[in-house]
PDB file of C-alpha atoms in Angstrom:
ATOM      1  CA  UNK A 263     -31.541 -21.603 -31.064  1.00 80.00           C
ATOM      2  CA  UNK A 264     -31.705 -17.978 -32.393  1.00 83.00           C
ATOM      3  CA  UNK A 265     -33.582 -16.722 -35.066  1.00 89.00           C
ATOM      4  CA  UNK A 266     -32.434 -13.075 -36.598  1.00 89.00           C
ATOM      5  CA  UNK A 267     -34.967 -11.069 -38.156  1.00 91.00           C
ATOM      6  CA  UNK A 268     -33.228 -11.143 -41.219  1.00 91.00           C
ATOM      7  CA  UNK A 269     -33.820 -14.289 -41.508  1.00 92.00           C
ATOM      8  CA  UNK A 270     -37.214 -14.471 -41.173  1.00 94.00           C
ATOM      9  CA  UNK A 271     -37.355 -11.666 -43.817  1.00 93.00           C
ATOM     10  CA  UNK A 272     -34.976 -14.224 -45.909  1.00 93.00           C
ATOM     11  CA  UNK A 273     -37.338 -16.262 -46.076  1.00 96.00           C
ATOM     12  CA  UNK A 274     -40.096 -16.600 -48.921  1.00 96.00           C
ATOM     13  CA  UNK A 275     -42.595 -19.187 -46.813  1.00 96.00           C
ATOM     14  CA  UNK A 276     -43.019 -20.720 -43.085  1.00 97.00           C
ATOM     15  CA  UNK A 277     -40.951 -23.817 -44.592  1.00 97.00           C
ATOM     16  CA  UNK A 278     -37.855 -22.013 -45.209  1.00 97.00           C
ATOM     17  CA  UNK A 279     -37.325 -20.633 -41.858  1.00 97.00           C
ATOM     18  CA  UNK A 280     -38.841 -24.200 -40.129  1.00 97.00           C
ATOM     19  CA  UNK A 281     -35.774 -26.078 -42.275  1.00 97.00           C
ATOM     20  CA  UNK A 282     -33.717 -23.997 -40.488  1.00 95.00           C
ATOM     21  CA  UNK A 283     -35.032 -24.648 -37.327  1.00 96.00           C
ATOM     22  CA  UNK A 284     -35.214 -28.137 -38.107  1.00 97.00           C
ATOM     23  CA  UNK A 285     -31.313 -28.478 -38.665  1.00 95.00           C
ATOM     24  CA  UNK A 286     -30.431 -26.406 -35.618  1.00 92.00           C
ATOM     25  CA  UNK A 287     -32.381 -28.222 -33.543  1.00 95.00           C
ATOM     26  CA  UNK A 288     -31.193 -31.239 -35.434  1.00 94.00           C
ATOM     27  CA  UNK A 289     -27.932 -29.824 -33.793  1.00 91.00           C
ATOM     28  CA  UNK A 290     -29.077 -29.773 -30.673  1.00 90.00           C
ATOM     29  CA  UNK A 291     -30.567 -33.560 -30.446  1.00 91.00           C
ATOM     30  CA  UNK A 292     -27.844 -35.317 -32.026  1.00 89.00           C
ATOM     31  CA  UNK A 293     -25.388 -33.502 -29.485  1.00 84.00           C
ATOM     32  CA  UNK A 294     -23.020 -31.551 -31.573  1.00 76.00           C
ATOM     33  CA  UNK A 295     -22.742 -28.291 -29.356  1.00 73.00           C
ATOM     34  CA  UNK A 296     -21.479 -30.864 -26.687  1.00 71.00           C
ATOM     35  CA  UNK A 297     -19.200 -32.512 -29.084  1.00 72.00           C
ATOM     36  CA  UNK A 298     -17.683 -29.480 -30.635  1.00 71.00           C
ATOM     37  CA  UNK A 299     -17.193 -28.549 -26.487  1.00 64.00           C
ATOM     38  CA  UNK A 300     -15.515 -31.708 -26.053  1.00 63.00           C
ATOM     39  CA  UNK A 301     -12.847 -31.307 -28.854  1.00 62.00           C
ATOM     40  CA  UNK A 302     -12.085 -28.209 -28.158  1.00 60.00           C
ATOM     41  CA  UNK A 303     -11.821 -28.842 -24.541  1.00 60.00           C
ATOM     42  CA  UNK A 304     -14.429 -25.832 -23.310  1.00 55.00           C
ATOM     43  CA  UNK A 305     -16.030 -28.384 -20.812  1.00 53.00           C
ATOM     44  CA  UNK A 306     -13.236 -28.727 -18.766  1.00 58.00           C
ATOM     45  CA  UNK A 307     -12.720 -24.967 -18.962  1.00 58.00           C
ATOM     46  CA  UNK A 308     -16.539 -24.487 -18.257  1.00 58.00           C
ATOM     47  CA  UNK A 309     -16.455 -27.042 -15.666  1.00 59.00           C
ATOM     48  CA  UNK A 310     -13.255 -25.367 -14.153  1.00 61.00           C
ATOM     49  CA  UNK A 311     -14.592 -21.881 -14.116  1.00 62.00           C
ATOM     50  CA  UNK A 312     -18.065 -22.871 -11.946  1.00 63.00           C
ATOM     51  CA  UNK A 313     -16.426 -25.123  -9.773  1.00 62.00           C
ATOM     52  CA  UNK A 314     -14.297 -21.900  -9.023  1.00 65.00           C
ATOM     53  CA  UNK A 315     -16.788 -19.462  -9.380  1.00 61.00           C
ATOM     54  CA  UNK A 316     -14.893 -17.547 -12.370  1.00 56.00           C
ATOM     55  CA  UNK A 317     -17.702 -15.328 -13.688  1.00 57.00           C
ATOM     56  CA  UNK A 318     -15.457 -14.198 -16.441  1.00 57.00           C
ATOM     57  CA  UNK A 319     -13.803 -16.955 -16.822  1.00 54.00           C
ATOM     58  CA  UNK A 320     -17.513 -18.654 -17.870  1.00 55.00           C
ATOM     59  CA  UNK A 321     -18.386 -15.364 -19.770  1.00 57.00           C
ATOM     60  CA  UNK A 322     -15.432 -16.066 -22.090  1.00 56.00           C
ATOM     61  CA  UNK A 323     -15.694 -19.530 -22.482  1.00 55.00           C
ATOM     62  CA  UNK A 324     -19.590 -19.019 -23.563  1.00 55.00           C
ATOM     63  CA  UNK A 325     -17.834 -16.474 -26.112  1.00 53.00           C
ATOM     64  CA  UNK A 326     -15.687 -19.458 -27.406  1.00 53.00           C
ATOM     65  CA  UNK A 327     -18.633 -21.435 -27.538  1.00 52.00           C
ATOM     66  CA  UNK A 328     -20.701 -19.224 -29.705  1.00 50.00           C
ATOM     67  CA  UNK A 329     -17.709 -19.391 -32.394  1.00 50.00           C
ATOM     68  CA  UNK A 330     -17.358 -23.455 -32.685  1.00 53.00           C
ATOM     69  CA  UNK A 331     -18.123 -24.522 -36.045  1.00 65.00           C
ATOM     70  CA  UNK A 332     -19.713 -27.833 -36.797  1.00 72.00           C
ATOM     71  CA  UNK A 333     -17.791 -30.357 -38.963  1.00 77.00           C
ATOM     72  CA  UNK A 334     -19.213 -30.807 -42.396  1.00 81.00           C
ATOM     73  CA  UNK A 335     -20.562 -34.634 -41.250  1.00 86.00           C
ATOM     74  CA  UNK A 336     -22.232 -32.939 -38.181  1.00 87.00           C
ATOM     75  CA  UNK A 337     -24.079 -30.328 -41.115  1.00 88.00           C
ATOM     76  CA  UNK A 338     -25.096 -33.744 -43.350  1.00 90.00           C
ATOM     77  CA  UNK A 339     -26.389 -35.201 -40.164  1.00 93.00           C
ATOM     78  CA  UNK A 340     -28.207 -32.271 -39.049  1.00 94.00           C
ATOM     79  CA  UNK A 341     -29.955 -31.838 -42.690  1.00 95.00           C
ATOM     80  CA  UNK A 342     -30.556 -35.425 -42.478  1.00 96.00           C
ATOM     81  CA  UNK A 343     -32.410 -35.190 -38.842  1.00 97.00           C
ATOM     82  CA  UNK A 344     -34.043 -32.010 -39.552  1.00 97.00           C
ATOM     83  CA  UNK A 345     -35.539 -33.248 -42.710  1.00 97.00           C
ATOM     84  CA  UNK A 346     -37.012 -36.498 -40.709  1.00 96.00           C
ATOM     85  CA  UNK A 347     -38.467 -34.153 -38.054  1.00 97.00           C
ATOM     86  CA  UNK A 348     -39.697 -31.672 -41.033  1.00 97.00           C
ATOM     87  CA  UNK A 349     -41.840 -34.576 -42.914  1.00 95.00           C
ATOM     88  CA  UNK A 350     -42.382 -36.175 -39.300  1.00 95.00           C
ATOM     89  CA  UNK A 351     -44.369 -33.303 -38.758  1.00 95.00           C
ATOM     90  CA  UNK A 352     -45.999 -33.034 -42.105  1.00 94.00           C
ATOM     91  CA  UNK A 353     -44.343 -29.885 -42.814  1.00 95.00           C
ATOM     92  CA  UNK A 354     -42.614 -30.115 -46.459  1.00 94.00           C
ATOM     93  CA  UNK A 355     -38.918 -30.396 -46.145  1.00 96.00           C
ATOM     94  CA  UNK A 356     -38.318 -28.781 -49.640  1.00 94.00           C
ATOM     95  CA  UNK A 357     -37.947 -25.600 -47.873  1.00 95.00           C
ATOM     96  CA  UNK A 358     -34.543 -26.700 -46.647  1.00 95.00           C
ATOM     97  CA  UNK A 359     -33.565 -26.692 -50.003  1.00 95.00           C
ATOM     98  CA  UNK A 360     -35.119 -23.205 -51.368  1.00 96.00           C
ATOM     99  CA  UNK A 361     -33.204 -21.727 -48.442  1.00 94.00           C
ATOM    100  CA  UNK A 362     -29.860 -23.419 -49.050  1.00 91.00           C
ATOM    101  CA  UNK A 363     -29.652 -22.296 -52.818  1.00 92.00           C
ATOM    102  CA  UNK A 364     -31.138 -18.303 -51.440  1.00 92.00           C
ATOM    103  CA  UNK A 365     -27.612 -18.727 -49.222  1.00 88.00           C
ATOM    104  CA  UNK A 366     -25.921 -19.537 -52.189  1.00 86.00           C
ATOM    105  CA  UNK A 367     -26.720 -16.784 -54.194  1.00 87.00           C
ATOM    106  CA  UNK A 368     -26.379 -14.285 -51.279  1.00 83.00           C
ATOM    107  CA  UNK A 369     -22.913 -15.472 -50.861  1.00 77.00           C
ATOM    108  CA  UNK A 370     -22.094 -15.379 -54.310  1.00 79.00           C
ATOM    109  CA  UNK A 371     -23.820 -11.502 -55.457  1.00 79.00           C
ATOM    110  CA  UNK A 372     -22.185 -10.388 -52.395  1.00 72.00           C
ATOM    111  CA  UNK A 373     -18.594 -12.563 -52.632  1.00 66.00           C
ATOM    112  CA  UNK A 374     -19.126 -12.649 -48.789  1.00 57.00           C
ATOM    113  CA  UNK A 375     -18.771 -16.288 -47.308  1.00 56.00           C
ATOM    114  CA  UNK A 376     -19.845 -16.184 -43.256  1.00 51.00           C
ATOM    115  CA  UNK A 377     -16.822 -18.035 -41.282  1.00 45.00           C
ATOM    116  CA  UNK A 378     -19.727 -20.464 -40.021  1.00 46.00           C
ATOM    117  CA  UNK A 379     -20.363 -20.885 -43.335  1.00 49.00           C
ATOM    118  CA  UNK A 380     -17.162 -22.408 -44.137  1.00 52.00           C
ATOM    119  CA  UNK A 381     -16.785 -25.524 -42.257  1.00 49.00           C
ATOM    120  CA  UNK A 382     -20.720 -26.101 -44.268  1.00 54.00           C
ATOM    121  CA  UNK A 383     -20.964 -28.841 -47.024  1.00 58.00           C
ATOM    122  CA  UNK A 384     -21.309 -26.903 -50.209  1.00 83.00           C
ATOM    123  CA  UNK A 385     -25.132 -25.225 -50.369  1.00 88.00           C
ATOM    124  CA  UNK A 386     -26.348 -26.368 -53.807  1.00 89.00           C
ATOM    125  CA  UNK A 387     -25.146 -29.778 -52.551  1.00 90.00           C
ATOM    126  CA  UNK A 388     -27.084 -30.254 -49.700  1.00 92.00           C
ATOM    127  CA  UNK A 389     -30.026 -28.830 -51.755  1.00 94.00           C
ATOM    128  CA  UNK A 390     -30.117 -31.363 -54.000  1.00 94.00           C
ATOM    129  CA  UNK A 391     -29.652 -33.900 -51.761  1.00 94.00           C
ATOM    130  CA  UNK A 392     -33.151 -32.567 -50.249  1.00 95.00           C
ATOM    131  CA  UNK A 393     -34.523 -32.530 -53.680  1.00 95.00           C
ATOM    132  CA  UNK A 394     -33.865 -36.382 -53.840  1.00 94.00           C
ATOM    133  CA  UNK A 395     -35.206 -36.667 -50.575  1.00 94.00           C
ATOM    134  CA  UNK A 396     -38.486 -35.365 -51.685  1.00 94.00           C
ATOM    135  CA  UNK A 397     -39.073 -36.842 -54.812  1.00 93.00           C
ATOM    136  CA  UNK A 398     -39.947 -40.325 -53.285  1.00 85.00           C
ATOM    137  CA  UNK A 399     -42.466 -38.311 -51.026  1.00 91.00           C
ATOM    138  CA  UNK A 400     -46.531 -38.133 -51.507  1.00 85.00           C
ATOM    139  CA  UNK A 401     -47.483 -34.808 -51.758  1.00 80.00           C
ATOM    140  CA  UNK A 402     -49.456 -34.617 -48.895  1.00 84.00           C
ATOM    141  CA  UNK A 403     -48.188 -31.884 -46.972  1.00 90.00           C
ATOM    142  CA  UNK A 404     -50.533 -29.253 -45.578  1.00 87.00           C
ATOM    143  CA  UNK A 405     -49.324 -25.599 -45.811  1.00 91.00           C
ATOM    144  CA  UNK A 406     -48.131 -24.392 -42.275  1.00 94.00           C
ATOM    145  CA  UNK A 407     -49.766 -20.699 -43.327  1.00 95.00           C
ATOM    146  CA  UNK A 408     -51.234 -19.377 -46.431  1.00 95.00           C
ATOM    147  CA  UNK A 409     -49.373 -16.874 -48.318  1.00 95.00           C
ATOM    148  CA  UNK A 410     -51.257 -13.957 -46.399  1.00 97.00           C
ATOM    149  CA  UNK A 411     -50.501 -15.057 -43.465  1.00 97.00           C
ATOM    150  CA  UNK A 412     -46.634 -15.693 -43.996  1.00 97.00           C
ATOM    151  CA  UNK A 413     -47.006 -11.789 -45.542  1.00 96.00           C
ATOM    152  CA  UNK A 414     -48.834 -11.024 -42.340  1.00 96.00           C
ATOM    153  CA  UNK A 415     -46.439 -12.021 -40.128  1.00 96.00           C
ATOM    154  CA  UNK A 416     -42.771 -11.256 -41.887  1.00 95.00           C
ATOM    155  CA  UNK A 417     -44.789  -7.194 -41.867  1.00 95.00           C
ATOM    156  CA  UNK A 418     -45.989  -7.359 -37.945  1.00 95.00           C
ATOM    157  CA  UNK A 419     -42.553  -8.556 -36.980  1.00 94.00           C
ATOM    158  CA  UNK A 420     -41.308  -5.489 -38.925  1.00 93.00           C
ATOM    159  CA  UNK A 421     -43.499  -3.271 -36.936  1.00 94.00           C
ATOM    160  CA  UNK A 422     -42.317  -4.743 -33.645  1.00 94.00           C
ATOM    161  CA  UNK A 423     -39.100  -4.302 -34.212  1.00 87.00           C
TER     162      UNK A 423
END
């Protein structure tokens, strides 16, 4: 999983950006990266190219790899997973939703829609199913950071970078 800056800067709290690592890792439990790989026949090419030794051969297939889209069931599950490891955790999951309608308005201000984005359920969709998810929830959820801290951290990563 990679996490871009911009990102981080997306987001308004710790929840946001922990949905979204939530669902990717989501991803990576429920084995999607291998199933995408498996449909579009990359393992045998992967498999192929070490058996060889093909270098470039593996370079390019990573390449191929890094533009497989997951089917819209595969983004459902993953929202559903990452949400159970979200309130597993006693982080609150309504982050997940926050961020999903942010994408939406980013893609609509800007009329820009990511290729990723396009095999995704539709945003304020999968927000609102979130939403339903978390009205049958107590409200016990401890903050991951305070607001000063969140503000502390989005401005050091800044000054890394």
């Amino acid at each position: 999983v990679v996490v871009h800056s911009g990102l981080i800067y997306m987001c308004d709290n710790p929840e946001e950006l922990l949905g979204v690592l939530a669902h990717e890792i989501a991803h990576l439990e429920k084995r999607h990266v291998y199933e995408r790989m498996r449909t579009e026949g990359m393992i045998t090419l992967i498999e192929g190219a070490v058996a060889q030794g093909g270098g470039a051969t593996v370079a390019t297939a990573v390449g191929e790899l890094a533009g497989l889209a997951f089917s819209r069931d595969q983004e459902n599950e993953a929202d559903e997973v990452g949400f159970v490891f979200l309130t597993n955790s006693n982080i609150r999951p309504n982050g997940m939703a926050t961020l999903f309608r942010k994408m939406k308005e980013e893609s609509d201000m800007s009329g820009y829609i990511p290729e990723f984005m396009s095999t995704h359920p539709e945003l304020e969709s999968r927000a609102q199913n979130i939403e339903i998810k978390c009205a049958g929830l107590s409200n016990t959820f401890v903050p991951v950071m305070t607001d000063e801290e969140w503000e502390n951290f989005q401005v050091n990563l800044r000054l890394a970078l």
